[in-house]
Amino acid sequence: DAMVIQNPRYQVTQFGKPVTLSCSQTLNHNVMYWYQQKSSQAPKLLFHYYDKDFNNEADTPDNFQSRRPNTSFCFLDIRSPGLGDAAMYLCATSRDFAYNEQFFGPGTRLTVL
Amino acid sequence: SQQGEEDPQALSIQEGENATMNCSYKTSINNLQWYRQNSGRGLVHLILIRSNEREKHSGRLRVTLDTSKKSSSLLITASRAADTASYFCATDEWGAQKLVFGQGTRLTINP
């Protein structure tokens, strides 16, 4: 089945230790998104790629970076995680921008010690 | 920036009853979407309604959109325990190339 896969499902890191979260898709969609979601809150868009074009949200901290080496994979790098970065990180894809639903992965729960 | 606001924040009903959730937004939209999220999981797309549509149905789901009031509602009929989840509306603003999610309604269906 076509899907969005996130690895790992649970990630524990230490304060200040870089961490990379992975997302892959078999849908061949053009757009890939990364969201941060804290408990009982709405998903907050960090950035997205349309193909290789990167779009950063204005309020996304510099601590968060992303890479999309090919259509299928996208990575979220947190250079120096702080306690406030503990959250669920959701990857999503859509075929295009207009009228398209987004397909979400199961998420990666990040804990910062 | 948050576009949609949902009401109520939490809703608890008995199995078999209908559940209604409301979403209000502030600017012109291309479409409005509803998503479900089970605890600790990703979001699942439920239904999309375009700005020129007023009502849409999908199984036990009924969505309405009133662009003059900038509001939408999601009705789940004959609720089941498996409908227990958080429900989010998301708006697609013209030219924004992204969705902006509301705070969500946490729905609990009691057996």
XYZ file of N, CA and C in Angstrom:
672
model
N 0.846 -1.196 0.000
C 0.000 0.000 0.000
C 0.882 1.247 0.000
N 0.484 2.241 -0.791
C 1.198 3.510 -0.791
C 1.030 4.172 0.568
N 2.122 4.766 1.048
C 2.030 5.309 2.393
C 3.170 6.278 2.700
N 3.063 6.874 3.883
C 4.082 7.757 4.418
C 4.651 7.075 5.660
N 5.959 6.904 5.674
C 6.617 6.156 6.739
C 7.555 7.090 7.490
N 7.524 7.008 8.813
C 8.427 7.808 9.626
C 9.253 6.905 10.528
N 10.536 7.209 10.596
C 11.436 6.476 11.480
C 12.339 7.435 12.238
N 12.630 7.139 13.485
C 11.978 6.106 14.278
C 10.605 6.581 14.769
N 9.839 5.737 15.372
C 8.557 6.155 15.948
C 8.776 6.892 17.268
N 9.809 6.509 17.977
C 10.146 7.160 19.246
C 11.651 7.449 19.237
N 11.995 8.670 19.603
C 13.401 9.078 19.631
C 13.672 9.802 20.943
N 14.715 9.349 21.627
C 15.147 10.007 22.854
C 16.526 10.586 22.592
N 16.709 11.843 22.912
C 18.007 12.466 22.740
C 18.323 13.294 23.974
N 19.575 13.705 24.053
C 19.991 14.541 25.172
C 19.981 15.999 24.757
N 19.794 16.843 25.720
C 19.828 18.281 25.502
C 21.098 18.641 24.716
N 20.911 19.306 23.570
C 22.036 19.754 22.767
C 22.610 18.740 21.806
N 22.154 17.491 21.860
C 22.704 16.468 20.973
C 21.903 16.412 19.677
N 22.552 16.611 18.531
C 21.819 16.647 17.259
C 21.033 15.364 17.013
N 19.900 15.520 16.362
C 19.056 14.366 16.059
C 18.459 14.553 14.664
N 18.273 13.441 13.967
C 17.674 13.458 12.636
C 16.469 12.531 12.609
N 15.367 13.057 12.111
C 14.160 12.269 11.931
C 13.964 12.040 10.439
N 13.422 10.875 10.112
C 13.333 10.462 8.719
C 11.885 10.286 8.285
N 11.615 10.621 7.030
C 10.303 10.421 6.434
C 10.490 9.904 5.013
N 9.726 8.904 4.652
C 9.750 8.429 3.268
C 8.330 8.222 2.777
N 8.138 8.315 1.482
C 6.807 8.169 0.910
C 6.862 7.329 -0.366
N 5.806 6.554 -0.548
C 5.688 5.749 -1.766
C 4.593 6.287 -2.672
N 4.101 7.487 -2.371
C 2.982 8.072 -3.108
C 3.444 8.859 -4.331
N 4.758 9.126 -4.406
C 5.322 9.938 -5.498
C 4.717 11.341 -5.535
N 4.448 11.880 -4.349
C 3.878 13.216 -4.256
C 4.951 14.282 -4.380
N 4.543 15.445 -4.900
C 5.487 16.537 -5.095
C 5.858 17.250 -3.800
N 4.896 17.341 -2.888
C 5.081 18.175 -1.712
C 5.274 17.314 -0.464
N 6.256 17.676 0.332
C 6.461 17.034 1.626
C 6.539 18.117 2.699
N 5.862 17.856 3.821
C 5.744 18.825 4.906
C 6.314 18.232 6.187
N 6.810 19.105 7.057
C 7.132 18.731 8.435
C 6.347 19.629 9.380
N 5.658 18.965 10.331
C 4.897 19.659 11.356
C 5.457 19.299 12.733
N 5.323 20.236 13.646
C 5.571 19.974 15.062
C 4.232 20.047 15.782
N 3.960 19.044 16.610
C 2.709 19.053 17.363
C 2.986 18.777 18.828
N 2.654 19.723 19.681
C 2.778 19.529 21.119
C 1.438 19.086 21.670
N 1.472 18.572 22.872
C 0.308 17.929 23.464
C -0.920 18.823 23.429
N -2.026 18.253 22.912
C -3.324 18.935 22.854
C -3.296 20.227 22.042
N -2.350 20.335 21.115
C -2.269 21.521 20.267
C -2.429 21.145 18.799
N -2.620 22.151 17.979
C -2.707 21.941 16.539
C -1.323 21.650 15.969
N -1.261 20.886 14.900
C 0.028 20.745 14.208
C 0.494 22.109 13.704
N 1.785 22.366 13.867
C 2.360 23.641 13.460
C 3.353 23.375 12.327
N 3.119 23.989 11.184
C 3.989 23.760 10.036
C 5.354 24.377 10.270
N 6.395 23.565 10.063
C 7.772 24.050 10.181
C 8.308 24.500 8.825
N 8.164 23.619 7.829
C 8.594 23.916 6.470
C 8.027 22.870 5.527
N 8.178 23.156 4.229
C 7.768 22.181 3.234
C 8.642 22.289 2.007
N 8.656 21.219 1.237
C 9.334 21.166 -0.047
C 8.291 20.955 -1.130
N 8.374 21.742 -2.196
C 7.685 21.394 -3.430
C 8.778 20.927 -4.374
N 8.820 19.629 -4.588
C 9.930 19.020 -5.317
C 11.214 19.393 -4.572
N 12.116 20.153 -5.177
C 13.351 20.525 -4.480
C 13.305 21.947 -3.930
N 12.204 22.629 -4.147
C 12.075 24.000 -3.656
C 11.672 23.987 -2.192
N 12.521 24.624 -1.366
C 12.333 24.623 0.077
C 11.629 25.896 0.517
N 10.634 25.735 1.390
C 9.887 26.878 1.919
C 9.859 26.792 3.436
N 10.509 27.746 4.059
C 10.620 27.768 5.520
C 9.556 28.704 6.082
N 8.846 28.272 7.122
C 7.916 29.179 7.789
C 8.714 30.239 8.538
N 8.158 31.450 8.572
C 8.894 32.588 9.131
C 9.274 32.388 10.595
N 8.433 31.657 11.330
C 8.697 31.512 12.761
C 9.360 30.186 13.119
N 9.869 29.466 12.137
C 10.593 28.227 12.432
C 12.001 28.566 12.895
N 12.385 28.083 14.090
C 13.724 28.418 14.600
C 14.827 27.879 13.694
N 15.965 28.575 13.690
C 17.122 28.162 12.883
C 17.656 26.803 13.297
N 17.322 26.397 14.485
C 17.726 25.104 15.031
C 17.169 23.937 14.216
N 16.129 24.199 13.446
C 15.476 23.172 12.643
C 15.893 23.338 11.185
N 16.365 22.229 10.617
C 16.769 22.222 9.216
C 16.110 21.017 8.541
N 16.103 21.037 7.213
C 15.515 19.923 6.491
C 16.297 19.645 5.218
N 16.236 18.411 4.803
C 16.867 17.974 3.554
C 15.898 17.068 2.812
N 15.901 17.219 1.487
C 15.121 16.309 0.648
C 16.018 15.852 -0.497
N 16.733 14.752 -0.284
C 17.701 14.300 -1.294
C 17.056 13.756 -2.566
N 15.832 13.278 -2.468
C 15.113 12.778 -3.641
C 13.609 12.861 -3.377
N 12.812 12.449 -4.344
C 11.356 12.569 -4.213
C 10.819 11.816 -3.006
N 11.429 10.684 -2.702
C 10.859 9.784 -1.700
C 11.206 10.137 -0.266
N 12.340 10.763 -0.039
C 12.828 10.957 1.329
C 12.913 12.421 1.718
N 12.641 12.651 2.999
C 12.821 13.987 3.552
C 13.265 13.819 5.004
N 14.211 14.646 5.430
C 14.760 14.539 6.777
C 14.549 15.842 7.543
N 14.335 15.690 8.831
C 14.280 16.836 9.740
C 15.480 16.729 10.669
N 16.333 17.752 10.648
C 17.500 17.798 11.515
C 17.268 18.859 12.592
N 17.450 18.448 13.839
C 17.405 19.402 14.947
C 18.823 19.501 15.471
N 19.429 20.652 15.273
C 20.878 20.774 15.497
C 21.249 20.734 16.975
N 20.488 21.375 17.804
C 20.784 21.422 19.234
C 19.454 21.403 19.986
N 18.903 20.208 20.163
C 17.565 20.119 20.778
C 17.534 20.701 22.178
N 16.495 21.487 22.416
C 16.232 21.970 23.767
C 15.027 21.260 24.332
N 14.782 21.477 25.636
C 13.655 20.817 26.283
C 12.336 21.194 25.614
N 12.276 22.413 25.089
C 11.058 22.876 24.441
C 10.808 22.257 23.086
N 11.760 21.491 22.580
C 11.589 20.828 21.285
C 10.970 19.448 21.406
N 10.753 19.015 22.636
C 10.076 17.732 22.842
C 8.651 17.838 22.310
N 8.305 16.954 21.399
C 7.013 17.053 20.708
C 6.849 15.840 19.810
N 5.672 15.772 19.172
C 5.452 14.821 18.084
C 5.801 15.543 16.795
N 6.583 14.899 15.939
C 6.924 15.467 14.636
C 6.241 14.648 13.556
N 5.444 15.346 12.763
C 4.627 14.701 11.752
C 5.118 15.083 10.368
N 5.257 14.093 9.535
C 5.580 14.297 8.127
C 4.300 14.078 7.328
N 4.100 14.881 6.305
C 2.916 14.727 5.460
C 3.302 14.983 4.010
N 2.500 14.459 3.110
C 2.716 14.694 1.682
C 1.412 15.106 1.031
N 1.530 15.798 -0.090
C 0.373 16.041 -0.950
C 0.849 16.057 -2.393
N -0.061 15.706 -3.290
C 0.320 15.635 -4.703
C 0.715 17.010 -5.214
N -0.068 18.000 -4.784
C 0.201 19.374 -5.197
C -0.370 20.283 -4.122
N -0.448 21.575 -4.370
C -0.988 22.474 -3.361
C -2.506 22.620 -3.468
N -3.008 22.758 -4.678
C -4.406 23.115 -4.842
C -5.329 21.922 -4.636
N -6.281 22.068 -3.766
C -7.357 21.094 -3.539
C -6.878 19.726 -3.077
N -5.653 19.634 -2.624
C -5.122 18.320 -2.315
C -5.130 18.035 -0.828
N -5.612 16.876 -0.510
C -5.532 16.421 0.860
C -4.086 16.077 1.186
N -3.778 16.105 2.461
C -2.448 15.728 2.917
C -2.505 14.341 3.545
N -1.472 13.570 3.274
C -1.338 12.225 3.821
C -0.243 12.259 4.880
N -0.589 11.839 6.062
C 0.331 11.942 7.195
C 0.967 10.598 7.522
N 2.210 10.673 7.983
C 2.835 9.518 8.590
C 2.378 9.376 10.031
N 2.817 8.299 10.718
C 2.380 8.047 12.087
C 3.036 8.956 13.111
N 4.080 9.682 12.707
C 4.736 10.596 13.621
C 5.932 9.987 14.331
N 6.833 10.865 14.778
C 7.949 10.490 15.642
C 7.824 11.289 16.929
N 7.742 10.575 18.050
C 7.664 11.228 19.365
C 9.079 11.483 19.841
N 9.466 12.747 19.976
C 10.810 13.120 20.419
C 10.799 13.505 21.893
N 11.672 12.858 22.643
C 11.886 13.189 24.055
C 13.289 13.763 24.194
N 13.416 14.869 24.902
C 14.710 15.500 25.143
C 15.007 15.448 26.635
N 16.115 14.795 26.983
C 16.461 14.633 28.403
C 17.446 15.707 28.858
N 0.647 30.932 12.057
C -0.558 31.676 12.420
C -1.732 30.705 12.415
N -2.617 30.871 13.352
C -3.761 29.974 13.475
C -4.919 30.589 12.721
N -5.533 29.796 11.882
C -6.645 30.279 11.083
C -7.965 29.823 11.669
N -8.069 28.497 11.947
C -9.339 27.960 12.387
C -9.434 27.870 13.890
N -10.614 28.153 14.393
C -10.887 27.947 15.810
C -12.042 26.978 15.909
N -11.897 25.995 16.776
C -12.905 24.950 16.851
C -13.672 25.002 18.150
N -14.876 24.538 18.050
C -15.796 24.593 19.172
C -16.695 23.367 19.102
N -16.880 22.594 20.191
C -16.219 22.812 21.480
C -14.795 22.267 21.478
N -14.034 22.539 22.517
C -12.695 21.976 22.638
C -12.766 20.504 22.969
N -13.797 20.113 23.713
C -13.977 18.709 24.068
C -15.462 18.387 24.053
N -15.783 17.171 23.645
C -17.172 16.734 23.528
C -17.255 15.269 23.933
N -18.163 14.954 24.838
C -18.345 13.583 25.289
C -19.809 13.201 25.118
N -20.074 12.141 24.359
C -21.455 11.727 24.094
C -21.567 10.212 24.212
N -22.802 9.726 24.211
C -23.045 8.290 24.267
C -23.012 7.701 22.859
N -22.576 6.468 22.797
C -22.560 5.754 21.525
C -23.952 5.771 20.895
N -23.987 6.028 19.604
C -25.260 6.079 18.897
C -25.777 7.499 18.701
N -25.324 8.422 19.534
C -25.734 9.814 19.380
C -24.950 10.477 18.247
N -25.445 11.640 17.835
C -24.742 12.413 16.814
C -23.782 13.397 17.472
N -22.665 13.659 16.799
C -21.670 14.610 17.301
C -21.501 15.727 16.288
N -21.543 16.951 16.771
C -21.352 18.110 15.901
C -20.200 18.954 16.402
N -19.284 19.265 15.486
C -18.142 20.113 15.800
C -18.141 21.291 14.846
N -17.726 22.434 15.338
C -17.755 23.648 14.536
C -16.361 24.247 14.385
N -16.184 24.928 13.258
C -14.894 25.542 12.956
C -15.151 26.925 12.388
N -14.459 27.926 12.911
C -14.548 29.264 12.346
C -13.172 29.698 11.877
N -13.147 30.521 10.853
C -11.874 30.976 10.296
C -11.979 32.439 9.928
N -10.858 33.023 9.490
C -10.821 34.486 9.412
C -10.677 35.056 8.003
N -10.044 34.306 7.089
C -9.772 34.905 5.778
C -10.427 34.094 4.666
N -10.270 34.559 3.445
C -10.821 33.835 2.293
C -10.061 32.534 2.085
N -10.808 31.507 1.749
C -10.184 30.190 1.608
C -10.455 29.589 0.246
N -9.580 28.675 -0.122
C -9.727 27.873 -1.328
C -10.584 26.646 -1.013
N -10.272 26.022 0.106
C -11.069 24.894 0.569
C -10.861 24.723 2.074
N -11.689 23.898 2.671
C -11.573 23.584 4.094
C -11.591 22.073 4.218
N -10.721 21.550 5.061
C -10.604 20.099 5.206
C -10.787 19.720 6.672
N -11.262 18.518 6.888
C -11.365 17.949 8.232
C -10.484 16.709 8.312
N -9.787 16.604 9.459
C -8.898 15.486 9.722
C -9.229 14.882 11.080
N -8.940 13.600 11.226
C -9.077 12.900 12.502
C -7.701 12.454 12.959
N -7.477 12.510 14.268
C -6.224 12.043 14.837
C -6.518 11.181 16.055
N -6.173 9.916 15.960
C -6.244 9.044 17.123
C -5.026 9.328 17.995
N -5.170 9.050 19.278
C -4.151 9.402 20.253
C -2.780 8.861 19.867
N -1.788 9.742 19.780
C -0.426 9.340 19.500
C -0.158 8.923 18.070
N -1.072 9.261 17.170
C -0.921 8.844 15.769
C -0.916 10.061 14.848
N -0.697 9.801 13.560
C -0.782 10.869 12.570
C -2.223 11.223 12.255
N -2.393 12.255 11.451
C -3.735 12.695 11.078
C -4.212 11.927 9.856
N -5.517 11.735 9.796
C -6.134 11.057 8.660
C -7.148 11.999 8.031
N -7.031 12.191 6.729
C -7.953 13.071 6.021
C -9.347 12.456 5.984
N -10.359 13.272 6.297
C -11.737 12.807 6.287
C -12.499 13.316 5.073
N -12.437 14.626 4.868
C -13.287 15.212 3.837
C -12.770 16.599 3.478
N -12.925 16.977 2.235
C -12.537 18.297 1.743
C -13.760 18.949 1.133
N -13.992 20.194 1.473
C -15.104 20.940 0.888
C -14.537 22.219 0.283
N -14.900 22.461 -0.964
C -14.370 23.616 -1.670
C -15.184 24.870 -1.315
N -14.615 26.003 -1.596
C -15.255 27.263 -1.194
C -16.579 27.493 -1.923
N -16.776 26.844 -3.066
C -18.037 27.024 -3.801
C -19.051 25.918 -3.483
N -18.743 25.085 -2.515
C -19.663 24.040 -2.080
C -20.268 24.409 -0.741
N -21.464 23.939 -0.467
C -22.144 24.275 0.791
C -22.292 23.063 1.704
N -22.328 21.871 1.109
C -22.514 20.678 1.924
C -21.879 19.497 1.207
N -21.349 18.581 2.025
C -20.746 17.386 1.459
C -20.951 16.227 2.424
N -21.129 15.034 1.870
C -21.374 13.847 2.681
C -20.325 12.790 2.349
N -19.970 12.032 3.380
C -19.114 10.868 3.181
C -19.451 9.865 4.266
N -20.197 8.838 3.898
C -20.620 7.841 4.889
C -21.425 8.489 5.994
N -20.959 8.359 7.238
C -21.666 8.954 8.375
C -21.255 10.405 8.641
N -20.447 10.965 7.783
C -19.972 12.329 7.959
C -20.748 13.288 7.064
N -21.073 14.439 7.649
C -21.701 15.502 6.871
C -20.985 16.799 7.229
N -20.488 17.496 6.214
C -19.787 18.754 6.416
C -20.554 19.866 5.725
N -20.678 20.981 6.412
C -21.270 22.170 5.801
C -20.238 23.290 5.815
N -20.403 24.209 4.889
C -19.522 25.365 4.795
C -20.358 26.600 4.509
N -20.184 27.609 5.322
C -20.858 28.894 5.120
C -19.770 29.955 4.979
N -19.466 30.324 3.750
C -18.365 31.272 3.533
C -18.738 32.686 3.977
N -20.036 32.992 4.019
C -20.437 34.330 4.464
C -20.192 34.495 5.957
N -20.319 33.404 6.705
C -20.058 33.425 8.145
C -18.661 32.915 8.479
N -17.929 32.482 7.459
C -16.600 31.911 7.657
C -16.652 30.810 8.725
N -17.507 29.844 8.462
C -17.642 28.754 9.424
C -17.964 27.455 8.715
N -17.644 26.366 9.405
C -17.924 25.034 8.894
C -18.331 24.162 10.073
N -19.097 23.118 9.778
C -19.430 22.155 10.816
C -19.220 20.749 10.293
N -18.851 19.870 11.217
C -18.700 18.447 10.928
C -19.690 17.702 11.806
N -20.555 16.933 11.180
C -21.532 16.109 11.889
C -21.175 14.651 11.681
N -21.049 13.932 12.785
C -20.870 12.483 12.732
C -22.155 11.862 13.255
N -22.838 11.107 12.421
C -24.094 10.500 12.842
C -23.862 9.102 13.398
N -24.755 8.668 14.266
C -24.717 7.322 14.835
C -23.314 6.966 15.312
N -22.797 7.743 16.253
C -21.397 7.614 16.673
C -21.093 6.226 17.231
N -19.816 5.856 17.070
C -19.313 4.570 17.565
C -18.113 4.817 18.458
N -17.787 3.857 19.287
C -16.621 4.004 20.178
C -15.357 4.291 19.377
N -15.263 3.713 18.176
C -14.079 3.912 17.336
C -13.952 5.337 16.803
N -14.995 6.143 16.953
C -14.920 7.544 16.523
C -14.195 8.413 17.543
N -13.887 7.858 18.707
C -13.143 8.600 19.734
C -11.797 9.021 19.173
N -11.562 10.339 19.117
C -10.356 10.889 18.496
C -10.410 12.404 18.625
N -9.361 13.055 18.168
C -9.394 14.513 18.007
C -9.679 14.837 16.549
N -10.492 15.858 16.338
C -10.885 16.252 14.989
C -10.421 17.680 14.739
N -9.725 17.868 13.625
C -9.160 19.170 13.286
C -9.741 19.668 11.969
N -10.091 20.945 11.941
C -10.359 21.569 10.653
C -9.062 22.224 10.183
N -8.924 22.346 8.891
C -7.727 22.955 8.310
C -8.152 23.769 7.100
N -7.671 24.983 7.035
C -8.056 25.854 5.932
C -6.892 26.048 4.971
N -7.263 26.090 3.732
C -6.311 26.307 2.645
C -6.604 27.701 2.095
N -5.794 28.672 2.529
C -6.007 30.045 2.087
C -5.542 30.203 0.655
N -6.212 31.075 -0.069
C -5.816 31.339 -1.458
C -4.353 31.789 -1.510
N -3.551 31.083 -2.289
C -2.166 31.460 -2.508
C -1.204 31.105 -1.396
N -1.701 30.534 -0.309
C -0.834 30.278 0.843
C 0.007 29.029 0.681
N -0.447 28.097 -0.126
C 0.283 26.856 -0.396
C 0.538 26.047 0.860
N -0.385 26.102 1.792
C -0.254 25.300 3.000
C -1.617 25.246 3.676
N -1.734 24.313 4.617
C -2.929 24.242 5.455
C -2.612 24.834 6.814
N -3.602 25.489 7.387
C -3.471 25.966 8.751
C -4.545 25.275 9.578
N -4.103 24.611 10.630
C -4.989 23.768 11.429
C -5.569 24.526 12.611
N -6.816 24.194 12.937
C -7.416 24.683 14.167
C -6.909 23.890 15.355
N -7.368 24.275 16.538
C -6.884 23.659 17.774
C -7.490 22.281 18.004
N -8.550 21.964 17.302
C -9.116 20.625 17.397
C -10.209 20.482 18.442
N -11.050 19.496 18.212
C -12.073 19.081 19.178
C -11.771 17.653 19.586
N -11.667 17.433 20.909
C -11.435 16.075 21.382
C -12.781 15.418 21.642
N -13.085 14.393 20.866
C -14.378 13.706 20.937
C -14.217 12.378 21.655
N -15.052 12.157 22.652
C -15.075 10.885 23.373
C -16.455 10.267 23.225
N -16.484 9.026 22.753
C -17.747 8.298 22.617
C -17.797 7.257 23.736
N -18.760 7.380 24.591
C -18.910 6.470 25.724
C -19.810 5.296 25.358
N -19.354 4.074 25.643
C -20.149 2.888 25.272
C -21.416 2.751 26.106
